[in-house]
mmCIF file of N, CA and C in Angstrom:
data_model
loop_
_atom_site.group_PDB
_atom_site.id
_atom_site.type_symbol
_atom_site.label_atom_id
_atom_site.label_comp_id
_atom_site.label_asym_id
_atom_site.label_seq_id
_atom_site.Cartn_x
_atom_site.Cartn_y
_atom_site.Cartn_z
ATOM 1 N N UNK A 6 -88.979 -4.834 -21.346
ATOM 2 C CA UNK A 6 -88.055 -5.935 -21.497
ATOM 3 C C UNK A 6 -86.730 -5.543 -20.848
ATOM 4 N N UNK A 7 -85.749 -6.206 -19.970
ATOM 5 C CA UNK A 7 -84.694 -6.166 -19.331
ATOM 6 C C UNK A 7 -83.633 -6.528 -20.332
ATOM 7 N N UNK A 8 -82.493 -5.543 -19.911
ATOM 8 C CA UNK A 8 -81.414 -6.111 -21.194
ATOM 9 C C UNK A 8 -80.343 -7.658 -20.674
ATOM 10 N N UNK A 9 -80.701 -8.273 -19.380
ATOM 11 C CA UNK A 9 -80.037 -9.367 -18.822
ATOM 12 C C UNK A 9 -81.142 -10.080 -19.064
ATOM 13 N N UNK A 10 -80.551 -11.841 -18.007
ATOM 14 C CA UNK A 10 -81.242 -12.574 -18.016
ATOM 15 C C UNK A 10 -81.677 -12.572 -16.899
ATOM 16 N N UNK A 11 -83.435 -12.544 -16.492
ATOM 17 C CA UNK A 11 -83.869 -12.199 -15.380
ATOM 18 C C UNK A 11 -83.790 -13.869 -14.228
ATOM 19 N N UNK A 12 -83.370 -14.732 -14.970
ATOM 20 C CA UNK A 12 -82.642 -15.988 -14.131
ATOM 21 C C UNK A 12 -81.123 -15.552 -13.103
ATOM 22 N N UNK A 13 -80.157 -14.637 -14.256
ATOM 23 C CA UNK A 13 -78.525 -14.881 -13.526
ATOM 24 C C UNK A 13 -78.530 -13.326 -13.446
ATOM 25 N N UNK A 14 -79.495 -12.471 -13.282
ATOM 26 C CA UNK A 14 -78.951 -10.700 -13.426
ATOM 27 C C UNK A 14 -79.641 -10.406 -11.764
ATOM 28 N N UNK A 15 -78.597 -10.301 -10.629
ATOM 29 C CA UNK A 15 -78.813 -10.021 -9.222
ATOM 30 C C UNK A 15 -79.336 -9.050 -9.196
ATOM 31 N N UNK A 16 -80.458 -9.123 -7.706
ATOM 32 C CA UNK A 16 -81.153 -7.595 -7.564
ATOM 33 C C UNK A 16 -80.026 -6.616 -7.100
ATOM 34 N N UNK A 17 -80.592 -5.429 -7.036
ATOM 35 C CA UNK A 17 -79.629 -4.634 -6.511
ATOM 36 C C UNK A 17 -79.847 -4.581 -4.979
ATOM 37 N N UNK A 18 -78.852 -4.504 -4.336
ATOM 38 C CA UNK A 18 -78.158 -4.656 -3.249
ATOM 39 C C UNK A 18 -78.997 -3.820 -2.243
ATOM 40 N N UNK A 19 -79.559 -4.060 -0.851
ATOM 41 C CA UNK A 19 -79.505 -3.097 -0.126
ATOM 42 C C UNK A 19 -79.064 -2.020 0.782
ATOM 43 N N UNK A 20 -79.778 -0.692 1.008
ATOM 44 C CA UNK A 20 -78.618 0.035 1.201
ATOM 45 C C UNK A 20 -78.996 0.480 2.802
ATOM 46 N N UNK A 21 -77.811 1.190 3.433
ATOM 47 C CA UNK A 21 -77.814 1.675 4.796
ATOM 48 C C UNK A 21 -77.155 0.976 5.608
ATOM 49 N N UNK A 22 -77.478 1.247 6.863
ATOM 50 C CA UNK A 22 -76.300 1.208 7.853
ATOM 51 C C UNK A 22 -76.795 -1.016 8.239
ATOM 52 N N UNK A 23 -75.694 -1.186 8.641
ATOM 53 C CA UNK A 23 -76.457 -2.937 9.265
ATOM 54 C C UNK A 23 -75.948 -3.061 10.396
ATOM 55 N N UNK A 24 -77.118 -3.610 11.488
ATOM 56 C CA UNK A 24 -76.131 -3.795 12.651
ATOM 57 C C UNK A 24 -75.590 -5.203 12.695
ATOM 58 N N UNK A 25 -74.920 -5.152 13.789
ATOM 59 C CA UNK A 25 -74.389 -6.634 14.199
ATOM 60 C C UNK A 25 -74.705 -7.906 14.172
ATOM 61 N N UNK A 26 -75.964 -7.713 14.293
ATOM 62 C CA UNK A 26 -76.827 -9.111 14.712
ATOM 63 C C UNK A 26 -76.836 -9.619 13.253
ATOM 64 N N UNK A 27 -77.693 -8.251 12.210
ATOM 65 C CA UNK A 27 -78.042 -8.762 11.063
ATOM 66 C C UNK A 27 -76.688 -8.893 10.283
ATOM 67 N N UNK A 28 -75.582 -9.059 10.192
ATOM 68 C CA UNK A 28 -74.592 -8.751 10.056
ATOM 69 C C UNK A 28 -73.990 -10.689 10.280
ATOM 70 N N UNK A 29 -74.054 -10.843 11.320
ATOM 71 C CA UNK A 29 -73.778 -12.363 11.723
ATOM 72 C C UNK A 29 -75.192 -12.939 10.912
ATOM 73 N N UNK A 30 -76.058 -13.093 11.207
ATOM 74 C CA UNK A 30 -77.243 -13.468 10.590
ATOM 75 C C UNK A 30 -77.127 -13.831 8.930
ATOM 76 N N UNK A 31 -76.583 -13.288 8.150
ATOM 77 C CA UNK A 31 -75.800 -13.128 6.792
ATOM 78 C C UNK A 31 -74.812 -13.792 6.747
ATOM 79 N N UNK A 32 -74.098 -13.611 7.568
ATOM 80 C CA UNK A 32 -72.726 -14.445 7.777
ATOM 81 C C UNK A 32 -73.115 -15.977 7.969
ATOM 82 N N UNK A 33 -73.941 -16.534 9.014
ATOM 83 C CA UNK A 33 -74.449 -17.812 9.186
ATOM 84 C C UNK A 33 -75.122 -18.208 7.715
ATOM 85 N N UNK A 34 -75.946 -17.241 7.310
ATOM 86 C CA UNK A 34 -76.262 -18.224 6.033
ATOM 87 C C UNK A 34 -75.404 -18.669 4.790
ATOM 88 N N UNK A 35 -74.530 -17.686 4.746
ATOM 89 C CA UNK A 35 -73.394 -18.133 3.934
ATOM 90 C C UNK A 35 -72.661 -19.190 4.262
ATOM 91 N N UNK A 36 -72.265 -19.039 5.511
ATOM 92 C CA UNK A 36 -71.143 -20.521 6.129
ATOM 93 C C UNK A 36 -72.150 -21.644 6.136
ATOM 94 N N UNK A 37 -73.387 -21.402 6.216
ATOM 95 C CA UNK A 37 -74.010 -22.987 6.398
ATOM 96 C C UNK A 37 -74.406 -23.690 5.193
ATOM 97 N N UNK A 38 -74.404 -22.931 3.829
ATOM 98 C CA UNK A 38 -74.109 -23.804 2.956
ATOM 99 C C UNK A 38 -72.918 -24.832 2.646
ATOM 100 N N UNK A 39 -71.695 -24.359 3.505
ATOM 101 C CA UNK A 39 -70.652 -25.181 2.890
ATOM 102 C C UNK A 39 -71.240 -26.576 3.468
ATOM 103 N N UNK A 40 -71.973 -26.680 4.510
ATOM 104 C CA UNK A 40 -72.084 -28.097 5.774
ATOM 105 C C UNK A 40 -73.696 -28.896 5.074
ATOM 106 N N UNK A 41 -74.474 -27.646 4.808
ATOM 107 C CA UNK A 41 -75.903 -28.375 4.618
ATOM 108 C C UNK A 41 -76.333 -27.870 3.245
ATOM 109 N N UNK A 42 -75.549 -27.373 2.334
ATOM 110 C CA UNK A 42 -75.673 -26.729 1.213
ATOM 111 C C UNK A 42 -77.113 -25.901 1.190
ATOM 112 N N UNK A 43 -78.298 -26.084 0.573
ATOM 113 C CA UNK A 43 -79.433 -25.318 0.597
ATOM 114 C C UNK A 43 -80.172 -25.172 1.361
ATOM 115 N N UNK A 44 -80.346 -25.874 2.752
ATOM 116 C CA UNK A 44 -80.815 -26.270 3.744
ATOM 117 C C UNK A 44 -80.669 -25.076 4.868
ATOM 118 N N UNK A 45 -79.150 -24.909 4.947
ATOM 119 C CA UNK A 45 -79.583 -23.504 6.492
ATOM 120 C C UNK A 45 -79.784 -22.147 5.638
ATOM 121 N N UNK A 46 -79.268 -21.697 4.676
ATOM 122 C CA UNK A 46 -80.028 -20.623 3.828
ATOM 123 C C UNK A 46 -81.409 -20.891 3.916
ATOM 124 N N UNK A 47 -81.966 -21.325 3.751
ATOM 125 C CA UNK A 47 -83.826 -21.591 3.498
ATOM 126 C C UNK A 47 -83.855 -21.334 4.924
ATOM 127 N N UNK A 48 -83.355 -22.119 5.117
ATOM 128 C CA UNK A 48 -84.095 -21.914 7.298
ATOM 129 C C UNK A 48 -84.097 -20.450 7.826
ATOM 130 N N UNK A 49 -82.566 -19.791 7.169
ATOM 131 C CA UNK A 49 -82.832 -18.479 7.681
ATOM 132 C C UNK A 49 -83.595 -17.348 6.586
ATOM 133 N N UNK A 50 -83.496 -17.685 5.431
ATOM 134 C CA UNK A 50 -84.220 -16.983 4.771
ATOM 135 C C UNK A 50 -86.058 -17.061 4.980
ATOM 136 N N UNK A 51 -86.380 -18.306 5.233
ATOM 137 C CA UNK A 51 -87.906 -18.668 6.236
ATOM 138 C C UNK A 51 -88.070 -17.612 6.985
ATOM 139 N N UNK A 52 -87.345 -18.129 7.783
ATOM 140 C CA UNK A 52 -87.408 -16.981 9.215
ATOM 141 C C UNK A 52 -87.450 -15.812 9.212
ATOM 142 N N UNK A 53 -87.371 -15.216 8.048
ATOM 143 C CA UNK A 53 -86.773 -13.444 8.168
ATOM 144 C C UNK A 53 -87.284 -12.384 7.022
ATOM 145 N N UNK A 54 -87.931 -13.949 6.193
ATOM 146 C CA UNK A 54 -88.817 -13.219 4.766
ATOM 147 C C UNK A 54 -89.586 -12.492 5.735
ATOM 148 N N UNK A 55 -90.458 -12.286 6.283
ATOM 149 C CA UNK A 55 -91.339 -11.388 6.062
ATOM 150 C C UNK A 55 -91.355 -10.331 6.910
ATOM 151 N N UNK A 56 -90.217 -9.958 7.612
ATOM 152 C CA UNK A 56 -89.627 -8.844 8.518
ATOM 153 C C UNK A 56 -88.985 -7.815 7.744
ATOM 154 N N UNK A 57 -89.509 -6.488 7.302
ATOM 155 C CA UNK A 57 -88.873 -5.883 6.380
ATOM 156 C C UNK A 57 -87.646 -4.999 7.384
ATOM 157 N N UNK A 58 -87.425 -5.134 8.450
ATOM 158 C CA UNK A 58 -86.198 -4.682 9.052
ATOM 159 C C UNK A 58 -85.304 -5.455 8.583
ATOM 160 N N UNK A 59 -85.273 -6.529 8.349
ATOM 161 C CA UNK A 59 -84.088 -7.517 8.300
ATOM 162 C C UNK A 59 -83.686 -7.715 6.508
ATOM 163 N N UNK A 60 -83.994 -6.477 5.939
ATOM 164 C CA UNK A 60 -83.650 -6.377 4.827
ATOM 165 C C UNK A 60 -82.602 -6.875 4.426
ATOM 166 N N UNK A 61 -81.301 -6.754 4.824
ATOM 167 C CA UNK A 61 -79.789 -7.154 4.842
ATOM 168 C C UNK A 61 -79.962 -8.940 5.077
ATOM 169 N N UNK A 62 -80.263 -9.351 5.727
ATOM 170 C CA UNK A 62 -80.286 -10.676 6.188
ATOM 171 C C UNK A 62 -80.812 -11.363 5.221
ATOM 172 N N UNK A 63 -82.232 -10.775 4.663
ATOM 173 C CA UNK A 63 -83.134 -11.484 3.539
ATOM 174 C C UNK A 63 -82.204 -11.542 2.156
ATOM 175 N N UNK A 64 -81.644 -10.412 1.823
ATOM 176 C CA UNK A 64 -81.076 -10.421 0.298
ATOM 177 C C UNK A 64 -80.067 -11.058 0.355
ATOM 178 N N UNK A 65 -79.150 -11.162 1.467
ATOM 179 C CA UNK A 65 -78.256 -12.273 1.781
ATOM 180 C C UNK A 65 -78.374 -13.776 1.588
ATOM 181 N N UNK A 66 -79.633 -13.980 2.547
ATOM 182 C CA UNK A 66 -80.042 -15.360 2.718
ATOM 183 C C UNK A 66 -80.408 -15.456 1.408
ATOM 184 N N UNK A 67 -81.155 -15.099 0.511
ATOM 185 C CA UNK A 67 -81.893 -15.544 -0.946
ATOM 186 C C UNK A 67 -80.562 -15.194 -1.686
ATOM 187 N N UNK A 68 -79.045 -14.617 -1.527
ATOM 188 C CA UNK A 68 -78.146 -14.927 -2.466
ATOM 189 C C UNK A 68 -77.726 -16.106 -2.044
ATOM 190 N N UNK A 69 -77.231 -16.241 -1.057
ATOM 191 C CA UNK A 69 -76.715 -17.667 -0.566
ATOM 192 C C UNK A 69 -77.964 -19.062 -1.020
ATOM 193 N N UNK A 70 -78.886 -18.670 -0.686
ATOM 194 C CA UNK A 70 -79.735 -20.127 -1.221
ATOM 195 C C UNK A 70 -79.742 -19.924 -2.569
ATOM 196 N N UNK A 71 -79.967 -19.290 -3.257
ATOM 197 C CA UNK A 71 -79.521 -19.307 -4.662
ATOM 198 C C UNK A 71 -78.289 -19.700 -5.375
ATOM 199 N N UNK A 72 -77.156 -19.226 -4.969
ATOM 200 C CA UNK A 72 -75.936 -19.858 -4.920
ATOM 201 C C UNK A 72 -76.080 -22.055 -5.176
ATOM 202 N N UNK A 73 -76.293 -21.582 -3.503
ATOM 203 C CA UNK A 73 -76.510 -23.043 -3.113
ATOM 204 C C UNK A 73 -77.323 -23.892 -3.625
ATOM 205 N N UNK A 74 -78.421 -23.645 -4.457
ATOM 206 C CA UNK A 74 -79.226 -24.399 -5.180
ATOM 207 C C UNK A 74 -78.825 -24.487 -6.723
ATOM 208 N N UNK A 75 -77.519 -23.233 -7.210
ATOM 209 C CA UNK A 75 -76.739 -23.559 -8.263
ATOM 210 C C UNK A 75 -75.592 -24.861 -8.159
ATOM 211 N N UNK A 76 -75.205 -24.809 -6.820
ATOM 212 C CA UNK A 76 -74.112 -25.582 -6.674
ATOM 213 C C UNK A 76 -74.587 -26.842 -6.607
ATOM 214 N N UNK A 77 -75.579 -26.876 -5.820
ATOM 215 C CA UNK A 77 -76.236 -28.606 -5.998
ATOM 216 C C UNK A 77 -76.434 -28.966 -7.030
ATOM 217 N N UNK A 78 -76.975 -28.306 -8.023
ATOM 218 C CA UNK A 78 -77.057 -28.618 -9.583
ATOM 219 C C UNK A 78 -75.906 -28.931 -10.271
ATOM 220 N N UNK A 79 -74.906 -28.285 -9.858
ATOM 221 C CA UNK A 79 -73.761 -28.494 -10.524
ATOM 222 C C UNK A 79 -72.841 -29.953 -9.971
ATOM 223 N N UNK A 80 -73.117 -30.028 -8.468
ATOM 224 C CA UNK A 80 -72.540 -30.798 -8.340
ATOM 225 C C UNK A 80 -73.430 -32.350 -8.453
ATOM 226 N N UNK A 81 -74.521 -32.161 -8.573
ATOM 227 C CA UNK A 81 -74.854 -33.600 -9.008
ATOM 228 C C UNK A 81 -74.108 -33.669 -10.438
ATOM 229 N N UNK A 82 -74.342 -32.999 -11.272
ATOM 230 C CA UNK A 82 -73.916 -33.018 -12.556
ATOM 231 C C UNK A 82 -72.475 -33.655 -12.841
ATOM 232 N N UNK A 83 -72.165 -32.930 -11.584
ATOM 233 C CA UNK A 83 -70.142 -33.581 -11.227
ATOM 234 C C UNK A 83 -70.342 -35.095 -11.414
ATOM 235 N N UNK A 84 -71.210 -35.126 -10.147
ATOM 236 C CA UNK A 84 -70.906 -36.947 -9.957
ATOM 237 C C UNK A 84 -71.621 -37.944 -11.398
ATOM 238 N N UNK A 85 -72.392 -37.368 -11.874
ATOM 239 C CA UNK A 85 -72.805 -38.049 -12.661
ATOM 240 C C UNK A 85 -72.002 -38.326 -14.107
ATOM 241 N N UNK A 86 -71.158 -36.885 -13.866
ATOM 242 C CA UNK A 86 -69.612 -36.853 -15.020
ATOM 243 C C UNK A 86 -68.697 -38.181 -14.916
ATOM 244 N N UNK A 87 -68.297 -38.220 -12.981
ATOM 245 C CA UNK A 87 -67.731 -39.124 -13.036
ATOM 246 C C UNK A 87 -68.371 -39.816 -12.969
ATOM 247 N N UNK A 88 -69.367 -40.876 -12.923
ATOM 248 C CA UNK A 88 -69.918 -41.849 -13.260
ATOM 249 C C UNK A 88 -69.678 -42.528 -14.612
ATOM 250 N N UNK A 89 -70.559 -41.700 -15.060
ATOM 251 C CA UNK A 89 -70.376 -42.196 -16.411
ATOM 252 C C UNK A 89 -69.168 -42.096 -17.147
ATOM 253 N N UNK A 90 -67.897 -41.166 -16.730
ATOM 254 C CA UNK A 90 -66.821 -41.560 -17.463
ATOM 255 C C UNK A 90 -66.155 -42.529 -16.717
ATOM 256 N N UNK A 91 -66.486 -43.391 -15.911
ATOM 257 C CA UNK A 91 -65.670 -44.882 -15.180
ATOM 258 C C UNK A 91 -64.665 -44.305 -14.097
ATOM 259 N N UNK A 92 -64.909 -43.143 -13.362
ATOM 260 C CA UNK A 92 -63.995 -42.286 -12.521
ATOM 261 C C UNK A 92 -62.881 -41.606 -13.190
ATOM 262 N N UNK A 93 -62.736 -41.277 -14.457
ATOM 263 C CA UNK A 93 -61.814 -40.803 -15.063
ATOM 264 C C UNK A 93 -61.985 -39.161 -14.447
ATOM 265 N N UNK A 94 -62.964 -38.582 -14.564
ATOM 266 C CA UNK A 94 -63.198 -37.443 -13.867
ATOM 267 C C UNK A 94 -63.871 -37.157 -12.399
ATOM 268 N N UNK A 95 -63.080 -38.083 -11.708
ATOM 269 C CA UNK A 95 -63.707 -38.384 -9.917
ATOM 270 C C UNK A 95 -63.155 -37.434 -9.340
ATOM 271 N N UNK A 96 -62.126 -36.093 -9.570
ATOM 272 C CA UNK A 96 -62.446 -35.143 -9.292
ATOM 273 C C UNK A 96 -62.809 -33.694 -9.890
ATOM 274 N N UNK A 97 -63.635 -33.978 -10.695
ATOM 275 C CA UNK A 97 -64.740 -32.817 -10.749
ATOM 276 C C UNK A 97 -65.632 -32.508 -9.170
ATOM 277 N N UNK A 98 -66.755 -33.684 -8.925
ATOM 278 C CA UNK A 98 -66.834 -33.009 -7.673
ATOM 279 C C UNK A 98 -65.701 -32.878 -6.521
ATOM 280 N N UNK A 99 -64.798 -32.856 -6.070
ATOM 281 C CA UNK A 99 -64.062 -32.155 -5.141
ATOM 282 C C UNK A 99 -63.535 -31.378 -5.811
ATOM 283 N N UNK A 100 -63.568 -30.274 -6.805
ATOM 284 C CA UNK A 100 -63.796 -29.449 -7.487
ATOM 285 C C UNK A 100 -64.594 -28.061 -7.397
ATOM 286 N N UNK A 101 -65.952 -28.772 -7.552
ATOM 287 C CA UNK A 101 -66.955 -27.939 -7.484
ATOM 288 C C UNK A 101 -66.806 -28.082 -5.114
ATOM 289 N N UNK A 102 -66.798 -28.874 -4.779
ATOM 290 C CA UNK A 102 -66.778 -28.378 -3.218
ATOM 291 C C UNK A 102 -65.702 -27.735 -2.992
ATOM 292 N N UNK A 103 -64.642 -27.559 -3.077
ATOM 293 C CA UNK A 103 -63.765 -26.698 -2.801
ATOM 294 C C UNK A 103 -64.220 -24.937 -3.651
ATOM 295 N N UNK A 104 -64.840 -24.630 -4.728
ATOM 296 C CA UNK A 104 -65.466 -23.766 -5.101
ATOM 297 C C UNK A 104 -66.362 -23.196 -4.175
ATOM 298 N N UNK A 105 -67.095 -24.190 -3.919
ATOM 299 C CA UNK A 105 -68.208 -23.967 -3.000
ATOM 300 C C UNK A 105 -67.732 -23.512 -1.432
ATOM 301 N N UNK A 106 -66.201 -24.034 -1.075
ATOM 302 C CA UNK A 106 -65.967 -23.478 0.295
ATOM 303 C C UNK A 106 -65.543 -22.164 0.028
ATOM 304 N N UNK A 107 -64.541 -22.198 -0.903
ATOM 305 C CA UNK A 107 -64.104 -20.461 -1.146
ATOM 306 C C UNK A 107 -65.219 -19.634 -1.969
ATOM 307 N N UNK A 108 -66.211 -19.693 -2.501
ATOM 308 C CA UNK A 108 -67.057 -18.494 -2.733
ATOM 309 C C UNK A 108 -67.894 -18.754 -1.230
ATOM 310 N N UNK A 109 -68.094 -19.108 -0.560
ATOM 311 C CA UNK A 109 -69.040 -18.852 0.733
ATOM 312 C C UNK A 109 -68.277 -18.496 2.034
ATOM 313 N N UNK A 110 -67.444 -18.853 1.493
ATOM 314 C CA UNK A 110 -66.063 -17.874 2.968
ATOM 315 C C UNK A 110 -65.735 -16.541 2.509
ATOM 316 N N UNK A 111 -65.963 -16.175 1.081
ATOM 317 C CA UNK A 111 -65.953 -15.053 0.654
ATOM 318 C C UNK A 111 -67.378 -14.271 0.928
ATOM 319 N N UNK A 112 -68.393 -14.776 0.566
ATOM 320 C CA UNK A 112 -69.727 -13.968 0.764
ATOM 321 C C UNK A 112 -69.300 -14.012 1.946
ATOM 322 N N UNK A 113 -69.215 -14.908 3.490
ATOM 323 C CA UNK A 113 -69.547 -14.457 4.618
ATOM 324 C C UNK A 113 -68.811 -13.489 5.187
ATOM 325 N N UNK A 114 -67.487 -13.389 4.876
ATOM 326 C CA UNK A 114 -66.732 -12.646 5.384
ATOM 327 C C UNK A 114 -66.925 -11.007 5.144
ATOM 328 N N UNK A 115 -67.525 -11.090 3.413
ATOM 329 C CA UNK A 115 -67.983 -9.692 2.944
ATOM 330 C C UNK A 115 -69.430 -9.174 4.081
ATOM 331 N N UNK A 116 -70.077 -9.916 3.901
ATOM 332 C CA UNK A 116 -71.368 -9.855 5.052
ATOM 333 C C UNK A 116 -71.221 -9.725 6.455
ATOM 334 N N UNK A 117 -69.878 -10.310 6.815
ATOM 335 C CA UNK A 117 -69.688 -9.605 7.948
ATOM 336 C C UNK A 117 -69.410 -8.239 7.957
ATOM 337 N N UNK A 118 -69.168 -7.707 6.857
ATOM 338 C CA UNK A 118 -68.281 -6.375 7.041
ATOM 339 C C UNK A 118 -69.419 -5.624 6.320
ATOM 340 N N UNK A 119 -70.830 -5.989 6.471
ATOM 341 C CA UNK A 119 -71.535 -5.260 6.210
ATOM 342 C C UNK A 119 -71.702 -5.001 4.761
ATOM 343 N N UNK A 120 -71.095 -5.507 3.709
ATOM 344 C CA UNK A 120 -71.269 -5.320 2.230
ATOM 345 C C UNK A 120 -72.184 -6.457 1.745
ATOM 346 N N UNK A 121 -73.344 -6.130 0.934
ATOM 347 C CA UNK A 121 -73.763 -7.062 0.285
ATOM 348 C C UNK A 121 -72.580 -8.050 -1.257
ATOM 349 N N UNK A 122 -73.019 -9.183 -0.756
ATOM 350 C CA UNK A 122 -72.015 -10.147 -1.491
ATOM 351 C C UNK A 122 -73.006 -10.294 -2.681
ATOM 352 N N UNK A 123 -72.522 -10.794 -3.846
ATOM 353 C CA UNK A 123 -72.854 -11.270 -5.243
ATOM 354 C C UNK A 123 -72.117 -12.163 -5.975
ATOM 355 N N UNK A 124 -72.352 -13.548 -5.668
ATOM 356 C CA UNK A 124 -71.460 -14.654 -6.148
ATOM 357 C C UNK A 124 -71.532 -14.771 -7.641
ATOM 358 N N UNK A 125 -70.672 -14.724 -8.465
ATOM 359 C CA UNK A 125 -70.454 -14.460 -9.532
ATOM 360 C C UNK A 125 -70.547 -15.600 -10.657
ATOM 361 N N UNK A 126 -71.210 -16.295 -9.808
ATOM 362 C CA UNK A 126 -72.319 -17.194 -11.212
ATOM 363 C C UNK A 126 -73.263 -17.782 -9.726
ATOM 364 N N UNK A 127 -74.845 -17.859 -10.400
ATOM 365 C CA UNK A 127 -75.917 -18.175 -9.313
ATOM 366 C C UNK A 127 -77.315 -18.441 -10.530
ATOM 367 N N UNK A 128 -77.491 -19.332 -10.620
ATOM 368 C CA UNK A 128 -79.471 -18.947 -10.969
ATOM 369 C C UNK A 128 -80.192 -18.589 -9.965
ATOM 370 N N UNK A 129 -80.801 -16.983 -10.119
ATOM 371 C CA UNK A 129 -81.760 -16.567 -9.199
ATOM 372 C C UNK A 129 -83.165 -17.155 -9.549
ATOM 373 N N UNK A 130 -83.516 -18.247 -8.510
ATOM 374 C CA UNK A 130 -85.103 -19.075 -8.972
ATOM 375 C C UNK A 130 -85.360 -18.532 -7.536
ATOM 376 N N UNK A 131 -84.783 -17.799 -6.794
ATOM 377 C CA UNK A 131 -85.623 -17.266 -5.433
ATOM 378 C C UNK A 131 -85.418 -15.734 -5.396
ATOM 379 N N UNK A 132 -86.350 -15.090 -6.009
ATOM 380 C CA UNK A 132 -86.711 -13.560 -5.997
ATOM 381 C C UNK A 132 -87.117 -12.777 -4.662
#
């Protein structure tokens, strides 16, 4: 039995040197959630699952789509806040998107510099 919750408790990080490519590669999947939210994470995490060189790229891409499949959750949840309170809370979601631009300008920028990022709330449903 694990003493976290095996939903929100991140794997551990991979280790060693990263080059450049995989380096931008990480970086793109982070920035393309702010534009297509879960959509270019999956595309590059597709692409790269099953290349165990691209270790760095994969644990990246599956934090970022994870992320991003928290944030969609959350932000439907937004709009449906304001909905139903008659727009009294119409900005909750521009809220949660402005969240969503600064934790993913933060992962990418860390990923550029070669550090694995860990956004600090995520449901991991992609292992």
């Amino acid at each position: 039995m694990t003493d976290g919750n095996e939903f929100t408790t991140p794997p551990p990080a991979p280790s060693g040197t990263v080059s450049q490519e995989d380096r931008t590669m990480a970086l793109i999947a982070h920035l393309l959630g702010i534009v297509t939210f879960f959509i270019g994470p999956l595309v590059i995490w597709l692409i790269n699952k099953d290349n165990s060189s691209k270790s760095f790229v994969i644990d990246q891409s599956k934090e970022a789509l994870n992320f991003q499949i928290t944030i969609s959750i959350i932000y439907l949840v937004a709009i449906v806040l304001a909905i139903i309170s008659l727009g009294l809370l119409f900005f909750v979601p521009t809220l949660v998107w402005v969240a969503n631009l600064v934790f993913c300008i933060l992962g990418g920028k860390k990923a550029n510099n070669g550090e694995a990022h860990r956004y600090p709330f995520a449901l991991r449903l992609i292992k």
